Tab-separated table of C-alpha atoms in Angstrom:
chain	number	residue	atom	x	y	z
A	1	GLY	CA	-61.256	-50.765	37.844
A	2	ALA	CA	-61.435	-51.467	41.532
A	3	LEU	CA	-58.303	-51.431	43.600
A	4	VAL	CA	-57.153	-51.109	47.170
A	5	TYR	CA	-54.398	-48.645	47.888
A	6	GLN	CA	-52.284	-48.845	51.006
A	7	TYR	CA	-49.916	-46.259	52.395
A	8	PRO	CA	-47.105	-46.299	53.271
A	9	ARG	CA	-45.627	-49.285	51.467
A	10	ARG	CA	-42.746	-49.560	53.910
A	11	THR	CA	-42.084	-48.037	57.267
A	12	ILE	CA	-39.591	-48.328	60.063
A	13	CYS	CA	-40.290	-47.343	63.615
A	14	LYS	CA	-38.399	-47.466	66.861
A	15	SER	CA	-39.372	-50.031	69.429
A	16	GLY	CA	-42.111	-48.674	71.673
A	17	THR	CA	-43.370	-46.094	69.219
A	18	SER	CA	-46.532	-46.183	67.151
A	19	MET	CA	-47.200	-46.313	63.462
A	20	ARG	CA	-50.341	-45.582	61.472
A	21	MET	CA	-51.162	-47.160	58.133
A	22	GLU	CA	-53.895	-46.264	55.695
A	23	CYS	CA	-56.117	-48.144	53.293
A	24	GLN	CA	-58.173	-46.621	50.533
A	25	ALA	CA	-60.721	-48.272	48.279
A	26	VAL	CA	-60.720	-46.868	44.767
A	27	GLY	CA	-63.521	-47.483	42.325
A	28	PHE	CA	-65.880	-49.195	44.728
A	29	GLN	CA	-67.465	-48.846	48.137
A	30	ALA	CA	-65.738	-50.783	50.873
A	31	THR	CA	-68.491	-51.510	53.346
A	32	SER	CA	-66.224	-53.919	55.170
A	33	VAL	CA	-62.467	-53.834	55.413
A	34	ALA	CA	-60.349	-56.626	56.833
A	35	TRP	CA	-56.837	-56.151	58.185
A	36	TYR	CA	-54.340	-58.997	58.102
A	37	ARG	CA	-50.767	-59.441	59.236
A	38	GLN	CA	-48.119	-61.711	57.785
A	39	SER	CA	-45.270	-62.100	60.230
A	40	PRO	CA	-41.887	-63.084	58.782
A	41	GLN	CA	-42.009	-66.566	57.261
A	42	LYS	CA	-45.583	-67.008	58.402
A	43	THR	CA	-49.048	-67.031	56.881
A	44	PHE	CA	-51.675	-64.334	57.040
A	45	GLU	CA	-53.585	-63.777	60.259
A	46	LEU	CA	-56.812	-61.832	60.428
A	47	ILE	CA	-56.483	-58.930	62.838
A	48	ALA	CA	-59.927	-57.429	62.618
A	49	LEU	CA	-62.937	-56.908	60.422
A	50	SER	CA	-64.230	-53.367	60.240
A	51	THR	CA	-67.681	-52.510	58.916
A	52	VAL	CA	-68.911	-48.962	58.488
A	53	ASN	CA	-71.443	-48.003	61.158
A	54	SER	CA	-70.814	-51.187	63.051
A	55	ALA	CA	-68.527	-52.373	65.799
A	56	ILE	CA	-65.067	-53.546	64.772
A	57	LYS	CA	-64.563	-57.237	65.383
A	58	TYR	CA	-61.093	-58.220	66.552
A	59	GLU	CA	-59.722	-61.709	66.351
A	60	GLN	CA	-58.235	-63.524	69.281
A	61	ASN	CA	-54.741	-62.257	70.083
A	62	PHE	CA	-55.497	-58.836	68.618
A	63	THR	CA	-57.072	-55.982	70.561
A	64	GLN	CA	-58.364	-52.507	69.953
A	65	GLU	CA	-55.939	-51.241	72.559
A	66	LYS	CA	-53.025	-52.437	70.458
A	67	PHE	CA	-54.440	-52.059	66.929
A	68	PRO	CA	-57.039	-49.261	66.921
A	69	ILE	CA	-58.889	-49.023	63.624
A	70	SER	CA	-60.811	-46.159	62.108
A	71	HIS	CA	-63.275	-46.706	59.276
A	72	PRO	CA	-65.087	-43.383	58.861
A	73	ASN	CA	-66.505	-43.877	55.362
A	74	LEU	CA	-66.877	-46.306	52.474
A	75	SER	CA	-63.508	-45.533	50.939
A	76	PHE	CA	-61.062	-45.178	53.803
A	77	SER	CA	-59.763	-47.137	56.758
A	78	SER	CA	-56.713	-46.755	58.933
A	79	MET	CA	-55.054	-48.886	61.547
A	80	THR	CA	-52.422	-47.933	64.084
A	81	VAL	CA	-49.892	-50.264	65.655
A	82	LEU	CA	-49.377	-48.883	69.144
A	83	ASN	CA	-46.161	-49.475	71.075
A	84	ALA	CA	-44.652	-51.531	68.304
A	85	TYR	CA	-42.140	-54.215	69.186
A	86	LEU	CA	-40.230	-56.836	67.252
A	87	GLU	CA	-43.141	-59.256	67.230
A	88	ASP	CA	-45.202	-56.659	65.361
A	89	ARG	CA	-42.928	-56.786	62.347
A	90	GLY	CA	-44.451	-57.963	59.133
A	91	LEU	CA	-46.610	-57.195	56.154
A	92	TYR	CA	-49.976	-55.657	56.982
A	93	LEU	CA	-52.646	-56.136	54.378
A	94	CYS	CA	-55.909	-54.368	53.947
A	95	GLY	CA	-58.581	-56.179	51.994
A	96	ALA	CA	-62.069	-55.385	50.844
A	97	ARG	CA	-64.735	-57.118	48.873
A	98	VAL	CA	-66.050	-55.314	45.814
A	99	GLN	CA	-69.153	-57.462	45.595
A	100	VAL	CA	-70.563	-60.442	47.422
A	101	ASN	CA	-69.296	-63.692	45.886
A	102	GLN	CA	-66.191	-61.971	44.608
A	103	ALA	CA	-62.752	-62.623	45.960
A	104	PRO	CA	-61.458	-60.155	48.493
A	105	LEU	CA	-59.202	-57.564	46.903
A	106	PHE	CA	-55.982	-56.791	48.724
A	107	GLY	CA	-53.753	-53.781	48.720
A	108	GLU	CA	-50.006	-53.953	48.262
A	109	GLY	CA	-49.562	-53.888	51.984
A	110	THR	CA	-47.549	-51.912	54.483
A	111	ARG	CA	-44.320	-53.582	55.526
A	112	LEU	CA	-43.429	-52.673	59.083
A	113	SER	CA	-39.936	-52.985	60.468
A	114	VAL	CA	-39.210	-52.312	64.128
A	115	LEU	CA	-35.756	-51.277	65.357
B	1	ALA	CA	-63.189	-75.237	64.018
B	2	GLN	CA	-62.410	-74.024	60.549
B	3	SER	CA	-58.961	-74.592	59.173
B	4	VAL	CA	-56.969	-74.823	55.974
B	5	ASP	CA	-54.092	-77.211	55.507
B	6	GLN	CA	-51.408	-76.951	52.882
B	7	PRO	CA	-49.290	-79.982	53.670
B	8	ASP	CA	-46.402	-79.185	51.355
B	9	ALA	CA	-44.252	-76.312	52.550
B	10	HIS	CA	-42.051	-76.568	49.458
B	11	VAL	CA	-42.589	-77.964	45.979
B	12	THR	CA	-39.852	-78.025	43.364
B	13	LEU	CA	-40.274	-79.146	39.791
B	14	SER	CA	-38.838	-78.581	36.334
B	15	GLU	CA	-40.231	-76.185	33.812
B	16	GLY	CA	-42.702	-77.951	31.561
B	17	ALA	CA	-43.850	-80.375	34.213
B	18	SER	CA	-47.344	-80.401	35.644
B	19	LEU	CA	-47.843	-78.846	39.033
B	20	GLU	CA	-50.399	-79.622	41.688
B	21	LEU	CA	-50.437	-77.831	45.012
B	22	ARG	CA	-52.495	-79.461	47.694
B	23	CYS	CA	-55.055	-77.795	49.904
B	24	SER	CA	-57.550	-79.332	52.262
B	25	TYR	CA	-60.014	-77.602	54.514
B	26	SER	CA	-62.137	-78.255	57.523
B	27	TYR	CA	-65.536	-76.602	57.604
B	28	SER	CA	-68.944	-78.053	58.248
B	29	ALA	CA	-70.958	-75.977	55.779
B	30	ALA	CA	-70.468	-74.842	52.195
B	31	PRO	CA	-67.096	-73.142	51.894
B	32	TYR	CA	-65.887	-70.313	49.720
B	33	LEU	CA	-62.372	-71.241	48.650
B	34	PHE	CA	-59.646	-69.143	47.146
B	35	TRP	CA	-56.127	-69.384	45.856
B	36	TYR	CA	-53.760	-66.440	46.024
B	37	VAL	CA	-50.141	-66.080	44.951
B	38	GLN	CA	-47.463	-63.992	46.627
B	39	TYR	CA	-44.327	-63.051	44.730
B	40	PRO	CA	-41.252	-62.100	46.769
B	41	GLY	CA	-41.687	-58.804	48.522
B	42	GLN	CA	-45.201	-58.352	47.211
B	43	SER	CA	-48.768	-58.625	48.355
B	44	LEU	CA	-51.360	-61.233	47.466
B	45	GLN	CA	-52.664	-61.643	43.974
B	46	PHE	CA	-55.935	-63.420	43.354
B	47	LEU	CA	-55.779	-66.556	41.184
B	48	LEU	CA	-59.179	-68.188	41.384
B	49	LYS	CA	-62.151	-68.959	43.573
B	50	TYR	CA	-64.814	-71.545	44.161
B	51	ILE	CA	-68.151	-70.321	45.451
B	52	THR	CA	-70.672	-72.677	43.936
B	53	GLY	CA	-71.385	-74.423	40.652
B	54	ASP	CA	-68.755	-76.121	38.532
B	55	THR	CA	-66.243	-77.918	40.686
B	56	VAL	CA	-63.391	-77.176	38.310
B	57	VAL	CA	-62.655	-73.494	38.265
B	58	LYS	CA	-60.256	-71.696	36.002
B	59	GLY	CA	-58.368	-68.643	37.016
B	60	THR	CA	-55.661	-66.271	35.954
B	61	LYS	CA	-52.177	-67.170	34.726
B	62	GLY	CA	-53.406	-70.522	33.389
B	63	PHE	CA	-54.223	-72.012	36.780
B	64	GLU	CA	-57.210	-74.138	37.635
B	65	ALA	CA	-58.439	-75.872	40.760
B	66	GLU	CA	-60.856	-78.662	41.510
B	67	PHE	CA	-63.200	-78.585	44.465
B	68	ARG	CA	-63.760	-82.059	45.871
B	69	LYS	CA	-66.310	-82.151	48.630
B	70	SER	CA	-65.725	-85.853	49.198
B	71	ASN	CA	-62.255	-85.271	50.590
B	72	SER	CA	-62.521	-81.564	51.401
B	73	SER	CA	-59.829	-80.574	48.959
B	74	PHE	CA	-59.199	-77.705	46.587
B	75	ASN	CA	-55.941	-78.472	44.795
B	76	LEU	CA	-54.353	-75.992	42.442
B	77	LYS	CA	-53.102	-77.210	39.070
B	78	LYS	CA	-51.267	-75.950	36.059
B	79	SER	CA	-49.671	-77.609	33.069
B	80	PRO	CA	-47.083	-76.891	31.937
B	81	ALA	CA	-45.410	-74.959	34.702
B	82	HIS	CA	-43.191	-72.024	33.848
B	83	TRP	CA	-40.232	-70.677	35.782
B	84	SER	CA	-42.184	-67.455	36.343
B	85	ASP	CA	-44.686	-69.445	38.398
B	86	SER	CA	-42.125	-69.614	41.184
B	87	ALA	CA	-43.766	-67.946	44.166
B	88	LYS	CA	-45.607	-68.733	47.366
B	89	TYR	CA	-49.179	-69.916	47.015
B	90	PHE	CA	-51.863	-69.575	49.637
B	91	CYS	CA	-55.144	-71.402	49.856
B	92	ALA	CA	-57.860	-69.639	51.836
B	93	LEU	CA	-61.292	-70.406	53.215
B	94	ASP	CA	-64.107	-67.931	53.687
B	95	SER	CA	-66.848	-69.534	55.710
B	96	SER	CA	-69.929	-68.637	53.647
B	97	GLY	CA	-69.228	-64.978	53.200
B	98	SER	CA	-68.385	-64.113	56.757
B	99	TRP	CA	-65.375	-62.307	55.348
B	100	GLN	CA	-63.009	-63.890	57.800
B	101	LEU	CA	-60.477	-65.480	55.498
B	102	ILE	CA	-58.525	-68.327	56.989
B	103	PHE	CA	-55.272	-68.886	55.182
B	104	GLY	CA	-53.239	-72.017	54.906
B	105	SER	CA	-49.561	-71.880	55.745
B	106	GLY	CA	-48.626	-71.539	52.102
B	107	THR	CA	-46.606	-73.617	49.624
B	108	GLN	CA	-43.372	-72.265	48.218
B	109	LEU	CA	-43.183	-73.330	44.591
B	110	THR	CA	-39.894	-73.357	42.745
B	111	VAL	CA	-39.913	-74.100	39.031
B	112	MET	CA	-36.456	-74.846	37.711
B	113	PRO	CA	-35.786	-73.503	34.199
């Protein structure tokens, strides 16, 4: 079956340092990958939509300078949180659509804590 | 602008009762609508979706939802509720396959045993 695998599941970094998280599509080709963040006690915000061989589209309040994304092939994407601070804490989800008209499939997420 | 509203931050009911979690959306064209559930410390699990066709859609874990264009709603229902249904539920809108999911603020459901 299709699934989305995220690594690491949990991570802690010092304030001002950077942290990279990975997303892998298993069993299907992830043409587009969306990254979301759930801050503590909040809902999910779309960070960016990444499509292979196309420009990455960032949502308002999120920038490439802060959240650079790599999407080199149809099975892998990574995102880095640069200069992480307290407001960057939360659960980061990677999602991909297996087929059009199907619900986006999410990974288990990477939970980021910042000290 | 597109938006999703889940007006009830918390819903508490007794096991065996019927549950209905409210969701309304704002979008000018045909929406794709989803319900996801988040258990404590976990990611999102898909429950059901409405794309087109039958306005009552059935999903996993015994849940169903009804799409009502007249009042732009997509309420989630289940009867009877079980204590294991306790979790946070998110309604989401995908504006015609653009892949930019807009989530509601979520409803924390507590089912008392």
